[in-house]
Tab-separated table of C-alpha atoms and ligand atoms in Angstrom:
chain	number	residue	atom	x	y	z
H	1	MET	CA	108.427	91.665	92.674
H	2	ILE	CA	106.156	93.384	90.181
H	3	GLY	CA	102.953	94.876	91.578
H	4	TYR	CA	99.600	95.296	89.877
H	5	GLU	CA	96.791	97.503	91.187
H	6	ILE	CA	93.311	96.085	90.719
H	7	PHE	CA	90.077	98.007	91.108
H	8	ILE	CA	88.052	94.907	92.009
H	9	ARG	CA	84.683	96.055	90.629
H	10	SER	CA	86.207	96.579	87.194
H	11	PHE	CA	88.514	93.616	86.792
H	12	ALA	CA	86.929	90.203	86.286
H	13	ASP	CA	83.423	88.958	86.972
H	14	SER	CA	82.771	85.331	87.915
H	15	ASN	CA	78.973	85.309	88.330
H	16	ASP	CA	77.685	87.404	85.419
H	17	ASP	CA	76.284	90.243	87.490
H	18	GLY	CA	78.643	92.656	85.725
H	19	ILE	CA	80.605	93.420	88.899
H	20	GLY	CA	84.175	92.224	89.180
H	21	ASP	CA	84.732	89.952	92.175
H	22	PHE	CA	87.178	87.790	94.164
H	23	ARG	CA	86.562	84.572	92.255
H	24	GLY	CA	86.898	86.514	88.998
H	25	ILE	CA	90.401	87.596	90.064
H	26	ALA	CA	91.259	83.992	91.022
H	27	LYS	CA	90.359	82.907	87.490
H	28	LYS	CA	92.867	85.300	85.943
H	29	VAL	CA	96.030	83.705	87.297
H	30	ASP	CA	97.180	82.938	83.742
H	31	TYR	CA	96.988	86.600	82.839
H	32	PHE	CA	99.061	87.602	85.878
H	33	LYS	CA	101.613	84.947	84.972
H	34	MET	CA	101.791	86.120	81.370
H	35	LEU	CA	102.346	89.645	82.677
H	36	ASN	CA	104.947	88.373	85.205
H	37	VAL	CA	103.070	90.077	88.014
H	38	ASP	CA	103.591	88.531	91.455
H	39	LEU	CA	102.062	91.079	93.815
H	40	ILE	CA	98.456	92.214	93.642
H	41	TRP	CA	97.177	95.370	95.369
H	42	LEU	CA	93.422	95.213	95.740
H	43	THR	CA	91.573	98.500	96.212
H	44	PRO	CA	89.229	98.308	99.243
H	45	HIS	CA	87.237	95.102	99.456
H	46	PHE	CA	85.381	95.824	102.727
H	47	LYS	CA	81.707	96.436	103.321
H	48	SER	CA	81.082	99.948	102.023
H	49	PRO	CA	78.211	101.972	100.540
H	50	SER	CA	80.241	103.554	97.714
H	51	TYR	CA	81.535	102.299	94.367
H	52	HIS	CA	85.134	103.127	95.393
H	53	GLY	CA	84.981	101.476	98.816
H	54	TYR	CA	87.265	103.867	100.708
H	55	ASP	CA	84.492	104.635	103.218
H	56	ILE	CA	84.025	101.516	105.281
H	57	ILE	CA	80.980	100.256	107.200
H	58	ASP	CA	82.577	97.087	108.552
H	59	TYR	CA	86.327	96.470	108.545
H	60	LEU	CA	85.914	92.792	109.319
H	61	ASP	CA	83.607	91.920	106.453
H	62	THR	CA	83.768	91.959	102.672
H	63	ASN	CA	81.706	93.918	100.165
H	64	SER	CA	79.060	91.322	99.269
H	65	SER	CA	79.173	92.369	95.587
H	66	PHE	CA	82.715	90.993	95.506
H	67	GLY	CA	81.963	87.796	97.440
H	68	THR	CA	82.046	86.401	100.951
H	69	LEU	CA	84.981	86.085	103.298
H	70	GLU	CA	85.242	82.484	102.117
H	71	ASP	CA	85.474	83.642	98.484
H	72	PHE	CA	88.139	86.134	99.569
H	73	ARG	CA	90.194	83.386	101.224
H	74	TYR	CA	89.762	81.170	98.156
H	75	MET	CA	91.154	83.979	95.977
H	76	VAL	CA	94.127	84.528	98.286
H	77	GLU	CA	94.883	80.800	98.406
H	78	THR	CA	94.643	80.443	94.624
H	79	LEU	CA	96.994	83.366	94.089
H	80	HIS	CA	99.413	82.019	96.691
H	81	GLU	CA	99.453	78.592	95.054
H	82	ASN	CA	100.641	80.399	91.938
H	83	GLY	CA	103.338	82.417	93.674
H	84	ILE	CA	101.374	85.681	93.726
H	85	ARG	CA	101.173	87.756	96.909
H	86	VAL	CA	98.159	89.865	97.907
H	87	VAL	CA	98.142	93.242	99.621
H	88	ILE	CA	94.934	94.940	100.661
H	89	ASP	CA	94.174	98.641	100.714
H	90	LEU	CA	93.638	99.834	104.267
H	91	PRO	CA	91.894	103.196	104.741
H	92	LEU	CA	92.244	103.601	108.495
H	93	ASN	CA	91.968	107.385	108.625
H	94	HIS	CA	88.180	107.548	108.347
H	95	VAL	CA	85.044	105.416	108.218
H	96	SER	CA	81.723	105.715	106.405
H	97	ASP	CA	79.096	107.907	108.036
H	98	ARG	CA	77.044	104.694	108.050
H	99	HIS	CA	79.581	102.829	110.177
H	100	PRO	CA	77.958	101.749	113.489
H	101	TRP	CA	80.657	103.664	115.421
H	102	PHE	CA	79.664	106.957	113.794
H	103	LYS	CA	75.947	106.289	114.093
H	104	ALA	CA	76.373	105.581	117.813
H	105	ALA	CA	78.557	108.681	118.203
H	106	MET	CA	75.854	110.840	116.605
H	107	GLU	CA	73.453	109.453	119.205
H	108	GLY	CA	75.880	110.565	121.898
H	109	GLU	CA	76.754	106.997	122.922
H	110	LYS	CA	79.914	106.300	124.893
H	111	PRO	CA	82.618	105.292	124.086
H	112	TYR	CA	81.946	106.067	120.404
H	113	VAL	CA	81.650	109.831	120.793
H	114	ASP	CA	85.392	109.863	121.472
H	115	TYR	CA	86.110	107.906	118.282
H	116	PHE	CA	85.610	111.102	116.249
H	117	LEU	CA	86.745	114.719	116.292
H	118	TRP	CA	84.119	117.369	117.106
H	119	ALA	CA	84.278	121.133	116.649
H	120	GLN	CA	85.518	123.338	119.461
H	121	PRO	CA	84.904	127.098	119.745
H	122	HIS	CA	88.444	128.121	118.684
H	123	PHE	CA	88.482	125.959	115.501
H	124	ASN	CA	88.220	127.584	112.075
H	125	LEU	CA	85.233	125.687	110.728
H	126	LEU	CA	85.455	127.307	107.300
H	127	GLU	CA	88.940	125.976	106.651
H	128	LYS	CA	89.330	124.133	103.327
H	129	ARG	CA	91.623	121.281	102.274
H	130	HIS	CA	94.975	122.665	101.188
H	131	TRP	CA	94.748	121.012	97.767
H	132	ASP	CA	91.181	121.947	96.732
H	133	GLU	CA	88.006	123.720	97.832
H	134	GLU	CA	86.479	121.006	100.038
H	135	LEU	CA	85.608	121.931	103.622
H	136	LEU	CA	87.146	119.995	106.521
H	137	TRP	CA	84.217	120.395	108.929
H	138	HIS	CA	80.694	119.117	108.390
H	139	ASN	CA	77.468	119.992	110.154
H	140	ARG	CA	74.844	117.327	110.638
H	141	ASN	CA	71.823	117.966	112.855
H	142	GLY	CA	73.753	120.673	114.634
H	143	LYS	CA	76.747	118.408	115.352
H	144	VAL	CA	79.952	119.495	113.628
H	145	TYR	CA	82.580	116.818	112.913
H	146	TYR	CA	85.898	116.554	111.086
H	147	GLY	CA	86.199	114.745	107.743
H	148	VAL	CA	89.119	115.455	105.428
H	149	PHE	CA	87.622	113.309	102.669
H	150	GLY	CA	84.106	114.755	102.940
H	151	GLY	CA	81.025	114.612	105.128
H	152	SER	CA	80.295	110.985	104.294
H	153	SER	CA	83.751	109.921	105.613
H	154	PRO	CA	84.220	111.182	109.196
H	155	ASP	CA	87.827	110.973	110.403
H	156	LEU	CA	88.632	108.699	113.302
H	157	ASN	CA	90.215	110.284	116.374
H	158	TYR	CA	93.641	108.669	116.843
H	159	GLU	CA	94.256	110.687	120.020
H	160	ASN	CA	92.011	108.042	121.541
H	161	PRO	CA	94.079	104.914	122.410
H	162	GLU	CA	90.989	102.753	121.937
H	163	VAL	CA	90.867	103.750	118.262
H	164	VAL	CA	94.557	102.903	117.872
H	165	GLU	CA	93.862	99.518	119.441
H	166	LYS	CA	90.908	98.864	117.101
H	167	SER	CA	93.069	99.636	114.074
H	168	LEU	CA	95.686	97.119	115.218
H	169	GLU	CA	92.991	94.479	115.587
H	170	ILE	CA	91.964	95.104	111.952
H	171	VAL	CA	95.566	94.618	110.794
H	172	GLU	CA	95.788	91.353	112.717
H	173	PHE	CA	92.436	90.110	111.428
H	174	TRP	CA	93.378	90.435	107.739
H	175	LEU	CA	96.845	88.996	108.133
H	176	LYS	CA	95.160	85.991	109.684
H	177	GLN	CA	92.949	85.716	106.600
H	178	GLY	CA	96.142	85.154	104.661
H	179	VAL	CA	96.971	88.529	103.126
H	180	ASP	CA	100.642	89.377	102.685
H	181	GLY	CA	100.428	93.010	103.632
H	182	PHE	CA	98.923	96.396	103.027
H	183	ARG	CA	98.786	99.568	101.043
H	184	PHE	CA	98.340	102.147	103.791
H	185	ASP	CA	95.867	104.656	102.429
H	186	ALA	CA	96.219	108.350	103.250
H	187	ALA	CA	99.120	107.607	105.592
H	188	LYS	CA	99.900	111.259	106.329
H	189	HIS	CA	96.325	111.982	107.475
H	190	ILE	CA	96.162	109.959	110.705
H	191	TYR	CA	97.279	113.048	112.632
H	192	ASP	CA	96.582	116.053	110.438
H	193	TYR	CA	94.629	118.423	112.694
H	194	ASP	CA	96.244	120.587	115.342
H	195	VAL	CA	93.607	120.676	118.068
H	196	LYS	CA	95.536	123.240	120.151
H	197	GLU	CA	95.817	125.703	117.283
H	198	GLY	CA	92.472	124.751	115.746
H	199	ARG	CA	93.788	124.293	112.233
H	200	PHE	CA	94.925	121.687	109.692
H	201	ARG	CA	98.563	120.667	110.149
H	202	TYR	CA	100.281	117.392	109.307
H	203	ASP	CA	102.155	115.902	112.251
H	204	HIS	CA	104.511	113.682	110.261
H	205	ASP	CA	106.518	112.553	113.307
H	206	LYS	CA	103.421	111.391	115.106
H	207	ASN	CA	102.093	109.705	111.978
H	208	VAL	CA	105.347	107.819	111.525
H	209	ARG	CA	105.271	106.678	115.163
H	210	TYR	CA	101.746	105.352	114.601
H	211	TRP	CA	102.785	103.437	111.461
H	212	GLN	CA	105.696	101.967	113.376
H	213	LEU	CA	103.156	100.538	115.848
H	214	VAL	CA	101.155	99.101	112.966
H	215	MET	CA	104.254	97.531	111.421
H	216	ASP	CA	105.292	96.073	114.790
H	217	LYS	CA	101.863	94.522	115.094
H	218	ALA	CA	101.951	93.164	111.540
H	219	ARG	CA	105.395	91.626	112.048
H	220	SER	CA	104.342	90.100	115.364
H	221	VAL	CA	101.512	88.312	113.542
H	222	LYS	CA	103.285	87.373	110.329
H	223	GLY	CA	106.993	87.503	111.031
H	224	GLY	CA	109.342	89.448	108.789
H	225	ASN	CA	107.494	88.573	105.640
H	226	VAL	CA	105.027	91.475	105.513
H	227	PHE	CA	104.935	93.724	102.471
H	228	ALA	CA	103.681	97.227	103.165
H	229	VAL	CA	103.609	100.306	100.978
H	230	THR	CA	102.425	103.761	102.004
H	231	GLU	CA	100.447	106.276	100.102
H	232	VAL	CA	101.924	109.652	100.963
H	233	TRP	CA	101.204	111.982	98.091
H	234	ASP	CA	103.718	114.668	98.866
H	235	ASP	CA	107.214	115.942	98.199
H	236	PRO	CA	109.894	113.224	98.047
H	237	GLU	CA	111.551	114.441	101.253
H	238	ILE	CA	108.308	113.893	103.185
H	239	VAL	CA	107.696	110.524	101.531
H	240	ASP	CA	111.184	109.479	102.736
H	241	ARG	CA	110.175	109.908	106.377
H	242	TYR	CA	107.340	107.389	106.082
H	243	ALA	CA	109.125	105.015	103.744
H	244	LYS	CA	112.005	104.499	106.159
H	245	THR	CA	109.604	103.059	108.732
H	246	ILE	CA	107.322	101.118	106.465
H	247	GLY	CA	109.921	99.827	104.022
H	248	CYS	CA	108.299	100.900	100.784
H	249	SER	CA	106.445	103.943	99.536
H	250	PHE	CA	104.782	105.005	96.308
H	251	ASN	CA	107.027	107.382	94.423
H	252	PHE	CA	104.512	109.899	93.099
H	253	TYR	CA	107.274	112.126	91.810
H	254	PHE	CA	108.408	109.371	89.414
H	255	THR	CA	104.991	109.173	87.747
H	256	GLU	CA	104.620	112.940	87.607
H	257	ALA	CA	108.168	113.684	86.440
H	258	ILE	CA	108.225	111.167	83.603
H	259	ARG	CA	104.796	112.152	82.343
H	260	GLU	CA	105.763	115.822	82.444
H	261	SER	CA	109.174	115.313	80.871
H	262	MET	CA	107.735	113.319	78.016
H	263	GLN	CA	105.004	115.878	77.424
H	264	HIS	CA	107.560	118.695	77.297
H	265	GLY	CA	110.028	116.611	75.310
H	266	THR	CA	113.017	117.234	77.635
H	267	VAL	CA	114.519	114.989	80.301
H	268	TYR	CA	115.167	117.582	83.038
H	269	LYS	CA	112.339	116.493	85.370
H	270	ILE	CA	113.380	112.860	85.061
H	271	VAL	CA	116.929	113.779	86.022
H	272	ASP	CA	115.735	115.730	89.065
H	273	CYS	CA	113.438	112.866	90.056
H	274	PHE	CA	116.154	110.223	89.757
H	275	GLN	CA	118.531	112.318	91.844
H	276	ARG	CA	115.972	113.039	94.552
H	277	THR	CA	114.208	109.698	94.797
H	278	LEU	CA	116.262	106.832	93.372
H	279	THR	CA	119.758	107.273	94.771
H	280	LYS	CA	120.746	104.962	97.627
H	281	LYS	CA	117.935	104.924	100.238
H	282	PRO	CA	117.133	102.847	103.309
H	283	TYR	CA	113.875	101.657	101.739
H	284	LYS	CA	112.369	100.498	98.440
H	285	PRO	CA	110.630	103.029	96.238
H	286	SER	CA	107.517	101.946	94.381
H	287	ASN	CA	107.523	103.591	90.997
H	288	PHE	CA	104.205	103.263	89.205
H	289	THR	CA	102.397	103.962	85.945
H	290	GLY	CA	99.496	105.761	87.610
H	291	ASN	CA	96.654	104.999	89.988
H	292	HIS	CA	92.925	105.451	90.477
H	293	ASP	CA	93.417	109.075	91.656
H	294	MET	CA	95.114	110.276	88.462
H	295	HIS	CA	94.543	110.765	84.754
H	296	ARG	CA	95.418	107.520	83.003
H	297	LEU	CA	98.904	107.165	81.524
H	298	ALA	CA	97.540	106.826	77.975
H	299	GLN	CA	95.518	109.991	78.447
H	300	MET	CA	98.666	111.942	79.244
H	301	LEU	CA	100.949	110.173	76.766
H	302	PRO	CA	98.740	109.439	73.759
H	303	GLN	CA	101.586	108.017	71.647
H	304	GLU	CA	102.154	104.310	72.253
H	305	GLU	CA	105.909	104.762	71.656
H	306	GLN	CA	106.087	107.180	74.581
H	307	ARG	CA	104.343	104.717	76.849
H	308	LYS	CA	106.775	102.010	75.835
H	309	VAL	CA	109.566	104.304	77.045
H	310	PHE	CA	107.676	104.846	80.298
H	311	PHE	CA	107.550	101.083	80.878
H	312	GLY	CA	111.245	100.825	80.008
H	313	LEU	CA	112.070	103.418	82.658
H	314	LEU	CA	109.723	101.735	85.147
H	315	MET	CA	111.255	98.291	84.729
H	316	THR	CA	114.900	99.418	84.815
H	317	THR	CA	114.655	101.521	87.982
H	318	PRO	CA	115.006	100.326	91.601
H	319	GLY	CA	112.318	99.131	93.984
H	320	VAL	CA	108.942	97.480	93.522
H	321	PRO	CA	107.264	98.734	90.319
H	322	PHE	CA	103.474	98.834	90.094
H	323	ILE	CA	101.249	98.788	87.012
H	324	TYR	CA	97.772	100.273	87.317
H	325	TYR	CA	95.385	97.727	85.792
H	326	GLY	CA	94.811	98.449	82.119
H	327	ASP	CA	97.797	100.764	81.668
H	328	GLU	CA	99.512	97.815	80.009
H	329	LEU	CA	96.767	97.931	77.346
H	330	GLY	CA	96.645	101.697	76.924
H	331	MET	CA	93.317	102.260	78.712
H	332	LYS	CA	92.358	105.933	78.755
H	333	GLY	CA	90.554	108.025	81.377
H	334	MET	CA	90.440	111.512	82.857
H	335	TYR	CA	90.354	111.907	86.632
H	336	ASP	CA	87.901	114.312	88.173
H	337	SER	CA	87.755	114.506	91.975
H	338	THR	CA	83.939	114.715	91.954
H	339	PHE	CA	83.485	111.953	89.405
H	340	THR	CA	86.271	109.413	89.521
H	341	GLU	CA	84.580	106.608	87.564
H	342	ASP	CA	86.314	107.459	84.301
H	343	VAL	CA	89.673	106.141	85.451
H	344	ILE	CA	88.231	102.923	86.834
H	345	GLU	CA	86.425	101.626	83.765
H	346	PRO	CA	85.901	97.880	83.214
H	347	PHE	CA	89.074	96.082	82.191
H	348	PRO	CA	88.628	95.177	78.497
H	349	TRP	CA	89.279	91.457	78.095
H	350	TYR	CA	87.622	91.293	74.660
H	351	ALA	CA	87.575	93.582	71.624
H	352	SER	CA	83.765	93.534	71.778
H	353	LEU	CA	83.794	94.106	75.570
H	354	SER	CA	81.623	91.066	75.897
H	355	GLY	CA	82.433	87.511	76.975
H	356	GLU	CA	83.159	85.375	80.003
H	357	GLY	CA	84.629	87.304	82.894
H	358	GLN	CA	84.024	90.742	81.380
H	359	SER	CA	82.809	93.262	83.979
H	360	PHE	CA	80.191	95.801	82.850
H	361	TRP	CA	79.149	97.637	86.014
H	362	LYS	CA	79.358	101.004	84.237
H	363	ALA	CA	79.014	102.088	80.634
H	364	VAL	CA	82.442	102.833	79.205
H	365	ARG	CA	83.158	106.363	78.115
H	366	PHE	CA	86.890	106.273	77.362
H	367	ASN	CA	87.598	102.667	76.455
H	368	ARG	CA	85.013	101.745	73.865
H	369	ALA	CA	84.835	98.435	71.994
H	370	PHE	CA	87.121	97.742	69.011
H	371	THR	CA	89.558	100.604	69.661
H	372	GLY	CA	92.624	98.410	70.027
H	373	VAL	CA	92.531	98.666	73.811
H	374	SER	CA	91.710	95.140	74.926
H	375	VAL	CA	93.702	92.069	75.855
H	376	GLU	CA	92.366	90.315	72.750
H	377	GLU	CA	93.435	93.062	70.355
H	378	GLN	CA	96.748	93.755	72.045
H	379	LEU	CA	97.741	90.090	71.905
H	380	SER	CA	96.798	89.812	68.238
H	381	ARG	CA	98.905	92.794	67.150
H	382	GLU	CA	102.634	92.627	66.511
H	383	ASN	CA	104.677	95.141	68.549
H	384	SER	CA	101.686	96.074	70.672
H	385	LEU	CA	102.127	97.862	73.985
H	386	LEU	CA	101.085	94.770	75.939
H	387	LYS	CA	103.726	92.662	74.190
H	388	GLU	CA	106.371	95.252	74.922
H	389	VAL	CA	105.251	95.416	78.568
H	390	ILE	CA	105.582	91.626	78.804
H	391	ASN	CA	109.136	91.837	77.417
H	392	TRP	CA	109.970	94.414	80.058
H	393	THR	CA	108.405	92.494	82.954
H	394	LYS	CA	110.254	89.381	81.808
H	395	PHE	CA	113.498	91.347	81.948
H	396	ARG	CA	112.556	92.570	85.412
H	397	LYS	CA	111.808	89.074	86.640
H	398	GLU	CA	115.164	87.829	85.364
H	399	ASN	CA	116.882	90.646	87.239
H	400	GLU	CA	115.349	90.524	90.694
H	401	TRP	CA	118.369	92.269	92.179
H	402	LEU	CA	116.946	95.522	90.765
H	403	GLU	CA	114.503	95.571	93.678
H	404	ASN	CA	117.272	96.432	96.144
H	405	ALA	CA	119.311	98.567	93.789
H	406	TRP	CA	119.884	102.306	93.463
H	407	ILE	CA	120.839	104.755	90.726
H	408	GLU	CA	124.243	106.359	90.190
H	409	ASN	CA	126.054	108.435	87.643
H	410	VAL	CA	123.141	110.117	85.879
H	411	THR	CA	124.127	112.027	82.761
H	412	HIS	CA	121.871	113.762	80.284
H	413	ASN	CA	121.444	116.141	77.408
H	414	THR	CA	118.140	117.614	76.265
H	415	PHE	CA	116.432	114.460	74.972
H	416	THR	CA	118.500	111.640	76.415
H	417	ILE	CA	119.429	110.346	79.825
H	418	ALA	CA	121.835	107.622	80.941
H	419	TYR	CA	121.991	106.042	84.384
H	420	THR	CA	123.695	103.197	86.175
H	421	VAL	CA	121.579	100.881	88.289
H	422	THR	CA	123.498	98.785	90.797
H	423	ASP	CA	123.080	96.881	94.050
H	424	GLY	CA	126.811	96.942	94.687
H	425	ILE	CA	127.279	93.530	93.004
H	426	ASN	CA	125.270	93.620	89.779
H	427	GLY	CA	124.976	96.604	87.496
H	428	ILE	CA	123.543	97.872	84.220
H	429	ARG	CA	123.844	101.139	82.371
H	430	VAL	CA	120.649	102.321	80.741
H	431	TYR	CA	120.400	104.777	77.842
H	432	VAL	CA	117.084	106.410	77.049
H	433	ASN	CA	115.976	108.621	74.186
H	434	ILE	CA	112.588	110.228	74.869
H	435	SER	CA	112.435	111.991	71.500
H	436	GLY	CA	111.051	110.940	68.125
H	437	HIS	CA	114.427	111.372	66.363
H	438	HIS	CA	117.804	109.610	66.402
H	439	GLU	CA	120.175	110.748	69.148
H	440	SER	CA	123.499	109.724	70.562
H	441	HIS	CA	124.640	109.753	74.191
H	442	GLU	CA	128.171	108.966	75.432
H	443	GLY	CA	128.848	107.578	71.975
H	444	VAL	CA	125.851	105.218	72.132
H	445	SER	CA	123.479	105.717	69.224
H	446	LEU	CA	119.807	105.650	70.107
H	447	LYS	CA	116.803	105.171	67.862
H	448	PRO	CA	113.664	107.298	68.427
H	449	TYR	CA	111.979	106.369	71.737
H	450	GLU	CA	114.588	103.786	72.593
H	451	VAL	CA	115.526	102.344	75.992
H	452	LYS	CA	118.848	100.496	75.612
H	453	ILE	CA	120.565	98.417	78.285
H	454	MET	CA	124.358	97.994	78.186
F	1	ACG	C1	93.699	108.229	98.849
F	1	ACG	C2	93.015	107.219	97.898
F	1	ACG	C3	91.749	107.851	97.378
F	1	ACG	C4	90.758	107.906	98.524
F	1	ACG	C5	91.377	108.435	99.734
F	1	ACG	C6	90.511	108.547	100.913
F	1	ACG	C7	92.734	108.582	99.894
F	1	ACG	O1	93.901	106.806	96.926
F	1	ACG	O2	91.169	107.159	96.298
F	1	ACG	O3	89.622	108.706	98.117
F	1	ACG	O4	90.409	107.238	101.438
F	1	ACG	C8	95.013	113.509	98.862
F	1	ACG	C9	95.330	112.526	99.959
F	1	ACG	C10	95.459	111.110	99.422
F	1	ACG	C11	94.200	110.735	98.650
F	1	ACG	C12	94.023	111.758	97.532
F	1	ACG	C13	92.756	111.502	96.712
F	1	ACG	N1	94.265	109.366	98.121
F	1	ACG	O5	96.508	112.916	100.618
F	1	ACG	O6	95.634	110.232	100.502
F	1	ACG	O7	93.884	113.064	98.112
F	1	ACG	C14	98.164	117.220	96.809
F	1	ACG	C15	98.079	116.900	98.294
F	1	ACG	C16	97.739	115.425	98.490
F	1	ACG	C17	96.450	115.117	97.786
F	1	ACG	C18	96.600	115.417	96.308
F	1	ACG	C19	95.264	115.213	95.589
F	1	ACG	O8	99.334	117.172	98.927
F	1	ACG	O9	97.585	115.165	99.885
F	1	ACG	O10	96.122	113.702	97.997
F	1	ACG	O11	96.969	116.818	96.142
F	1	ACG	O12	95.364	115.616	94.262
F	1	ACG	C20	102.695	117.024	93.963
F	1	ACG	C21	102.774	117.475	95.414
F	1	ACG	C22	101.614	116.875	96.201
F	1	ACG	C23	100.294	117.210	95.542
F	1	ACG	C24	100.333	116.693	94.111
F	1	ACG	C25	99.044	116.949	93.365
F	1	ACG	O13	102.963	115.658	93.887
F	1	ACG	O14	104.013	117.025	95.970
F	1	ACG	O15	101.610	117.412	97.518
F	1	ACG	O16	99.274	116.496	96.275
F	1	ACG	O17	101.411	117.292	93.394
F	1	ACG	O18	98.774	118.302	93.300
F	1	ACG	C26	88.426	107.991	97.940
F	1	ACG	C27	87.606	108.586	96.818
F	1	ACG	C28	87.149	109.986	97.181
F	1	ACG	C29	86.343	109.895	98.484
F	1	ACG	C30	87.197	109.238	99.568
F	1	ACG	C31	86.429	108.963	100.846
F	1	ACG	O19	88.397	108.612	95.635
F	1	ACG	O20	86.321	110.486	96.145
F	1	ACG	O21	85.965	111.167	98.905
F	1	ACG	O22	87.679	107.966	99.116
């Protein structure tokens, strides 16, 4: 399987309102086939007041800008008919402050008050998130509630069994609409506040037990054929704990290590990453080019040759690789936690950024017209990044065994790395030169920026 992350609003528009939608995605089957992608991850498609959709007003309804539930089902069916699976993004940790549950809770209505976490005298209400300066507690009309992702996204209280039950109903509902599985958003945040101590603290064991319940539910509805991937943005050893239960987890360290190694011009981070995350594991890693929470790949690796190496590494390593929409074209964008729109710009189908299906919900800042970063331009140029990506995905498709493989026998010098990928039956040895000069490794001569398979 090869995954592809789509920010729905930016991908393909079917009704000329400038906003990407479900039917727009259904019309792009040929593009997915050309790219050899057979698993689509849709960022949240639920009713939500924000452009990003991670704060939900109604879990059982769609964002009307993207289409109705019927349009959603049509999209899923069309993709299925073409052998493409669909996973939806499921932010279960919090809801929108406009969700009826939160509104009722603010009015003091039972049972909804117990759906959220309220301040107690021994809590440190000035505590900030451990990764930035955002406060965890929010005061509204004298009521102080917990919200890791800000005041407009109050966290749900999973100590309450009724909330757990509601979340399982949501899982069941979407599987019955035909989806093939989920990307579990913010998976380590379900239990992340120690009420006894009155401070932030991840309870990974408890989180994993919760996700096991969710997976049991999903399998009871759909049988063994559920694809789930967790988002746990943390050290590889912590990611492992979740991945074992869920079966697949995004490998953030892969993205970070390769970007960093290529920027510094030495392979050491890649070697460390391969040894820590890609040796034999009881789950599938999901290595990826980037996502909507990060600077774009092309922003970090401005040279196209470097990005070609990135794709070579991505498509020769184990697990389920994911491409963030537009990375195959070299879309640029800088992530800023207070203004994330620059990494979710409209997908450029045409050099002029105008034509059937083109979304235009926001003015582009990073990916202007006629800069070489469009499907039209990339397909018209010899040796373009997109063409190279297609060669790599074709290779991946022809070697499906790589999904269940692992890495062995990693050797390296300063600029080159070699590794064996095997599933115990099949095997390849890959040689990679991340530098702009000729190198040789174990007697194999390597051109600048070459990924060679032996
Ligand atoms: C998901 C979505 C994101 C979404 C939410 C909320 C969650 O992808 O788009 O926000 O629904 C944290 C969370 C993630 C979250 C990101 C944005 N992503 O854990 O679930 O924030 C450190 C922390 C991480 C943290 C990361 C952020 O440990 O927890 O992610 O920083 O930069 C190494 C370390 C690792 C460290 C990294 C980076 O890898 O091992 O620990 O991570 O370096 O330093 C959306 C919107 C938001 C909105 C929200 C409601 O985008 O704007 O507020 O919805």
